[in-house]
Amino acid sequence: MTTNIMLSGVGGQGLVLMTKIICQAAMMDNYDVKSNDVVGLSQRGGMVWGNVRIGEKVYSPNIKPNEGDIVIGMEPLEAYRWRELLKDTGTVIMNIKKFNPVLVQQEKVKYPDEEIEEFKSKYNTIAINAIEEGIKIGKKQVANVILLGILARYLEKEEKTPISIDIWKETIRENVPKKAVEMNMKAFDLGYNYGKTNS
């Protein structure tokens, strides 16, 4: 059994680090993992994305349309962009804090609020203002770790490719600055417990 995860966001949100932590945690828990390099306009504010596939044996990092299990969106529009990859039974883990693209800022196009709400209603969606919650903990930069906590709970609940909570936390500790470990542990726990009540 393989779990197909699509990650999406904008440059500067820590998506590269999030991808690394997922891959490292899965490998430490003895899964085979394949991942696409995160590509795109990775300067601050540009679109970034990547794939992670986890299972007993994984042959390719590529996720075909209608085969995605999870989309993790650090921004609503960026999650919405990858809707065609999701299975009908797919799950969306979404940070609802918007980062308007340049064309929206210039009022050349409209942010697709209605389409995103329809997208959220179509799938099992776990939505949270991770930026706001991160600020409450101490820094908005821990928003991605909040989403990792939600992912950890989802994988555990679905019993597909669950990863040990101890391994998640060990991996996060290894990948964040020492002075920020406690804050990131709080962020992970917040996401994990949020996932319990909202999935």
mmCIF file of C-alpha atoms in Angstrom:
data_model
loop_
_atom_site.group_PDB
_atom_site.id
_atom_site.type_symbol
_atom_site.label_atom_id
_atom_site.label_comp_id
_atom_site.label_asym_id
_atom_site.label_seq_id
_atom_site.Cartn_x
_atom_site.Cartn_y
_atom_site.Cartn_z
ATOM 1 C CA MET A 1 0.000 0.000 0.000
ATOM 2 C CA THR A 2 1.314 3.438 -0.950
ATOM 3 C CA THR A 3 0.377 6.883 0.317
ATOM 4 C CA ASN A 4 0.647 9.666 -2.253
ATOM 5 C CA ILE A 5 1.171 13.159 -0.835
ATOM 6 C CA MET A 6 1.213 16.379 -2.824
ATOM 7 C CA LEU A 7 2.681 19.465 -1.152
ATOM 8 C CA SER A 8 2.024 22.991 -2.404
ATOM 9 C CA GLY A 9 2.683 26.519 -1.275
ATOM 10 C CA VAL A 10 4.592 29.679 -2.020
ATOM 11 C CA GLY A 11 8.263 30.450 -1.661
ATOM 12 C CA GLY A 12 9.356 31.296 1.866
ATOM 13 C CA GLN A 13 6.802 29.096 3.645
ATOM 14 C CA GLY A 14 9.189 26.264 4.432
ATOM 15 C CA LEU A 15 7.800 23.704 2.018
ATOM 16 C CA VAL A 16 11.244 22.316 1.183
ATOM 17 C CA LEU A 17 11.893 21.636 4.862
ATOM 18 C CA MET A 18 8.448 20.073 5.252
ATOM 19 C CA THR A 19 9.148 17.691 2.375
ATOM 20 C CA LYS A 20 12.506 16.743 3.870
ATOM 21 C CA ILE A 21 10.989 15.994 7.280
ATOM 22 C CA ILE A 22 8.235 13.785 5.810
ATOM 23 C CA CYS A 23 10.751 11.797 3.753
ATOM 24 C CA GLN A 24 13.236 11.430 6.582
ATOM 25 C CA ALA A 25 10.596 10.381 9.120
ATOM 26 C CA ALA A 26 9.137 7.790 6.744
ATOM 27 C CA MET A 27 12.563 6.312 6.003
ATOM 28 C CA MET A 28 13.406 6.167 9.718
ATOM 29 C CA ASP A 29 10.198 4.154 10.187
ATOM 30 C CA ASN A 30 11.388 1.690 7.520
ATOM 31 C CA TYR A 31 9.199 2.774 4.611
ATOM 32 C CA ASP A 32 10.388 3.103 1.060
ATOM 33 C CA VAL A 33 10.105 6.735 -0.042
ATOM 34 C CA LYS A 34 10.307 8.513 -3.367
ATOM 35 C CA SER A 35 10.141 12.294 -3.674
ATOM 36 C CA ASN A 36 10.254 14.833 -6.467
ATOM 37 C CA ASP A 37 12.477 17.799 -5.905
ATOM 38 C CA VAL A 38 10.398 20.798 -4.993
ATOM 39 C CA VAL A 39 10.352 22.979 -8.088
ATOM 40 C CA GLY A 40 8.868 26.221 -9.276
ATOM 41 C CA LEU A 41 9.375 29.892 -8.593
ATOM 42 C CA SER A 42 10.980 29.349 -5.231
ATOM 43 C CA GLN A 43 11.773 32.977 -4.542
ATOM 44 C CA ARG A 44 9.618 34.447 -1.781
ATOM 45 C CA GLY A 45 6.026 34.518 -2.944
ATOM 46 C CA GLY A 46 6.488 32.223 -5.965
ATOM 47 C CA MET A 47 4.698 28.914 -6.440
ATOM 48 C CA VAL A 48 6.449 25.789 -5.082
ATOM 49 C CA TRP A 49 5.349 22.168 -4.977
ATOM 50 C CA GLY A 50 6.535 18.590 -4.626
ATOM 51 C CA ASN A 51 5.446 14.963 -4.332
ATOM 52 C CA VAL A 52 6.156 12.378 -1.637
ATOM 53 C CA ARG A 53 5.178 8.720 -2.024
ATOM 54 C CA ILE A 54 5.472 6.366 0.958
ATOM 55 C CA GLY A 55 4.999 2.592 1.035
ATOM 56 C CA GLU A 56 6.608 -0.832 1.349
ATOM 57 C CA LYS A 57 8.067 -0.495 -2.144
ATOM 58 C CA VAL A 58 7.767 2.656 -4.247
ATOM 59 C CA TYR A 59 9.072 2.785 -7.807
ATOM 60 C CA SER A 60 8.403 6.383 -8.861
ATOM 61 C CA PRO A 61 7.888 9.763 -7.171
ATOM 62 C CA ASN A 62 5.268 10.819 -9.717
ATOM 63 C CA ILE A 63 1.598 11.021 -8.732
ATOM 64 C CA LYS A 64 -0.848 10.481 -11.581
ATOM 65 C CA PRO A 65 -4.185 12.300 -11.807
ATOM 66 C CA ASN A 66 -6.823 10.876 -9.474
ATOM 67 C CA GLU A 67 -4.219 8.898 -7.512
ATOM 68 C CA GLY A 68 -3.322 11.434 -4.811
ATOM 69 C CA ASP A 69 -4.315 10.591 -1.253
ATOM 70 C CA ILE A 70 -3.449 13.927 0.349
ATOM 71 C CA VAL A 71 -2.836 17.495 -0.735
ATOM 72 C CA ILE A 72 -1.089 19.622 1.875
ATOM 73 C CA GLY A 73 -1.643 23.260 0.985
ATOM 74 C CA MET A 74 0.324 25.960 2.741
ATOM 75 C CA GLU A 75 -2.025 28.373 0.936
ATOM 76 C CA PRO A 76 -5.610 27.785 -0.300
ATOM 77 C CA LEU A 77 -5.070 28.627 -3.977
ATOM 78 C CA GLU A 78 -1.928 26.491 -4.108
ATOM 79 C CA ALA A 79 -3.862 23.520 -2.710
ATOM 80 C CA TYR A 80 -6.654 24.125 -5.218
ATOM 81 C CA ARG A 81 -4.213 24.087 -8.151
ATOM 82 C CA TRP A 82 -3.549 20.366 -7.610
ATOM 83 C CA ARG A 83 -7.170 19.210 -7.282
ATOM 84 C CA GLU A 84 -6.917 17.018 -10.382
ATOM 85 C CA LEU A 85 -4.372 14.776 -8.653
ATOM 86 C CA LEU A 86 -6.714 13.827 -5.798
ATOM 87 C CA LYS A 87 -8.741 10.656 -5.570
ATOM 88 C CA ASP A 88 -12.453 11.129 -4.952
ATOM 89 C CA THR A 89 -11.737 9.906 -1.418
ATOM 90 C CA GLY A 90 -8.729 12.210 -1.007
ATOM 91 C CA THR A 91 -7.979 14.489 1.921
ATOM 92 C CA VAL A 92 -6.952 18.146 1.891
ATOM 93 C CA ILE A 93 -4.872 19.566 4.738
ATOM 94 C CA MET A 94 -5.046 23.319 4.225
ATOM 95 C CA ASN A 95 -3.637 26.434 5.786
ATOM 96 C CA ILE A 96 -6.466 28.900 5.126
ATOM 97 C CA LYS A 97 -4.310 32.031 5.367
ATOM 98 C CA LYS A 98 -4.246 33.560 1.869
ATOM 99 C CA PHE A 99 -1.169 34.932 0.068
ATOM 100 C CA ASN A 100 -2.492 36.805 -2.929
ATOM 101 C CA PRO A 101 -0.560 36.144 -6.163
ATOM 102 C CA VAL A 102 0.911 39.124 -8.003
ATOM 103 C CA LEU A 103 -1.919 39.238 -10.552
ATOM 104 C CA VAL A 104 -4.479 39.354 -7.751
ATOM 105 C CA GLN A 105 -2.524 42.112 -6.012
ATOM 106 C CA GLN A 106 -2.531 44.050 -9.278
ATOM 107 C CA GLU A 107 -6.309 43.451 -9.557
ATOM 108 C CA LYS A 108 -5.893 41.774 -12.947
ATOM 109 C CA VAL A 109 -7.536 38.546 -11.785
ATOM 110 C CA LYS A 110 -9.853 37.643 -8.924
ATOM 111 C CA TYR A 111 -8.841 35.272 -6.137
ATOM 112 C CA PRO A 112 -11.034 32.160 -6.678
ATOM 113 C CA ASP A 113 -12.726 32.126 -3.254
ATOM 114 C CA GLU A 114 -15.920 30.422 -4.437
ATOM 115 C CA GLU A 115 -14.057 27.715 -6.331
ATOM 116 C CA ILE A 116 -11.847 27.021 -3.315
ATOM 117 C CA GLU A 117 -14.873 26.695 -1.020
ATOM 118 C CA GLU A 118 -16.408 24.207 -3.468
ATOM 119 C CA PHE A 119 -13.087 22.323 -3.559
ATOM 120 C CA LYS A 120 -12.995 22.158 0.239
ATOM 121 C CA SER A 121 -16.549 20.834 0.395
ATOM 122 C CA LYS A 122 -15.849 18.101 -2.155
ATOM 123 C CA TYR A 123 -13.096 16.434 -0.141
ATOM 124 C CA ASN A 124 -12.356 15.508 3.426
ATOM 125 C CA THR A 125 -10.772 18.853 4.315
ATOM 126 C CA ILE A 126 -8.901 19.710 7.493
ATOM 127 C CA ALA A 127 -8.588 23.498 7.434
ATOM 128 C CA ILE A 128 -6.683 25.644 9.903
ATOM 129 C CA ASN A 129 -5.160 29.116 9.998
ATOM 130 C CA ALA A 130 -1.721 27.680 10.673
ATOM 131 C CA ILE A 131 -0.056 31.092 10.419
ATOM 132 C CA GLU A 132 -2.290 32.531 13.142
ATOM 133 C CA GLU A 133 -1.783 29.470 15.356
ATOM 134 C CA GLY A 134 1.970 29.613 14.781
ATOM 135 C CA ILE A 135 2.076 33.244 15.907
ATOM 136 C CA LYS A 136 0.240 32.264 19.095
ATOM 137 C CA ILE A 137 2.924 29.662 19.788
ATOM 138 C CA GLY A 138 5.750 32.066 19.051
ATOM 139 C CA LYS A 139 6.473 32.380 15.299
ATOM 140 C CA LYS A 140 4.501 32.072 12.091
ATOM 141 C CA GLN A 141 7.339 29.948 10.673
ATOM 142 C CA VAL A 142 6.147 26.921 12.687
ATOM 143 C CA ALA A 143 2.949 26.812 10.587
ATOM 144 C CA ASN A 144 4.371 24.022 8.429
ATOM 145 C CA VAL A 145 5.092 21.896 11.526
ATOM 146 C CA ILE A 146 1.471 22.378 12.620
ATOM 147 C CA LEU A 147 0.443 20.907 9.268
ATOM 148 C CA LEU A 148 2.884 18.029 9.780
ATOM 149 C CA GLY A 149 1.150 17.272 13.073
ATOM 150 C CA ILE A 150 -2.186 17.090 11.249
ATOM 151 C CA LEU A 151 -0.612 14.802 8.632
ATOM 152 C CA ALA A 152 0.826 12.535 11.333
ATOM 153 C CA ARG A 153 -2.604 12.124 12.913
ATOM 154 C CA TYR A 154 -4.229 11.496 9.514
ATOM 155 C CA LEU A 155 -1.752 8.734 8.613
ATOM 156 C CA GLU A 156 -2.291 7.145 12.010
ATOM 157 C CA LYS A 157 -6.087 7.333 11.716
ATOM 158 C CA GLU A 158 -6.139 5.850 8.209
ATOM 159 C CA GLU A 159 -3.734 3.055 9.231
ATOM 160 C CA LYS A 160 -2.159 3.129 5.774
ATOM 161 C CA THR A 161 1.416 4.229 6.350
ATOM 162 C CA PRO A 162 1.452 5.471 9.957
ATOM 163 C CA ILE A 163 4.726 6.898 11.221
ATOM 164 C CA SER A 164 5.661 6.704 14.897
ATOM 165 C CA ILE A 165 5.062 9.952 16.777
ATOM 166 C CA ASP A 166 8.470 9.563 18.424
ATOM 167 C CA ILE A 167 10.090 9.380 14.987
ATOM 168 C CA TRP A 168 8.194 12.461 13.793
ATOM 169 C CA LYS A 169 9.443 14.416 16.793
ATOM 170 C CA GLU A 170 12.996 13.131 16.503
ATOM 171 C CA THR A 171 13.081 14.125 12.828
ATOM 172 C CA ILE A 172 11.754 17.605 13.559
ATOM 173 C CA ARG A 173 14.338 18.086 16.320
ATOM 174 C CA GLU A 174 17.104 17.167 13.870
ATOM 175 C CA ASN A 175 15.921 19.664 11.267
ATOM 176 C CA VAL A 176 15.108 22.828 13.199
ATOM 177 C CA PRO A 177 17.450 25.181 15.084
ATOM 178 C CA LYS A 178 18.120 24.022 18.656
ATOM 179 C CA LYS A 179 16.674 27.220 20.103
ATOM 180 C CA ALA A 180 13.412 26.546 18.248
ATOM 181 C CA VAL A 181 12.942 22.878 19.201
ATOM 182 C CA GLU A 182 10.475 23.491 22.042
ATOM 183 C CA MET A 183 8.366 25.821 19.890
ATOM 184 C CA ASN A 184 8.270 23.276 17.076
ATOM 185 C CA MET A 185 7.279 20.485 19.467
ATOM 186 C CA LYS A 186 4.339 22.628 20.599
ATOM 187 C CA ALA A 187 3.438 23.264 16.959
ATOM 188 C CA PHE A 188 3.506 19.559 16.123
ATOM 189 C CA ASP A 189 1.376 18.686 19.146
ATOM 190 C CA LEU A 190 -1.126 21.400 18.262
ATOM 191 C CA GLY A 191 -1.504 19.995 14.743
ATOM 192 C CA TYR A 192 -1.684 16.409 15.926
ATOM 193 C CA ASN A 193 -4.412 17.167 18.454
ATOM 194 C CA TYR A 194 -6.244 19.410 15.989
ATOM 195 C CA GLY A 195 -6.269 16.483 13.604
ATOM 196 C CA LYS A 196 -7.932 14.331 16.261
ATOM 197 C CA THR A 197 -10.918 16.632 16.502
ATOM 198 C CA ASN A 198 -11.145 17.781 12.876
ATOM 199 C CA SER A 199 -10.712 14.652 10.773
#
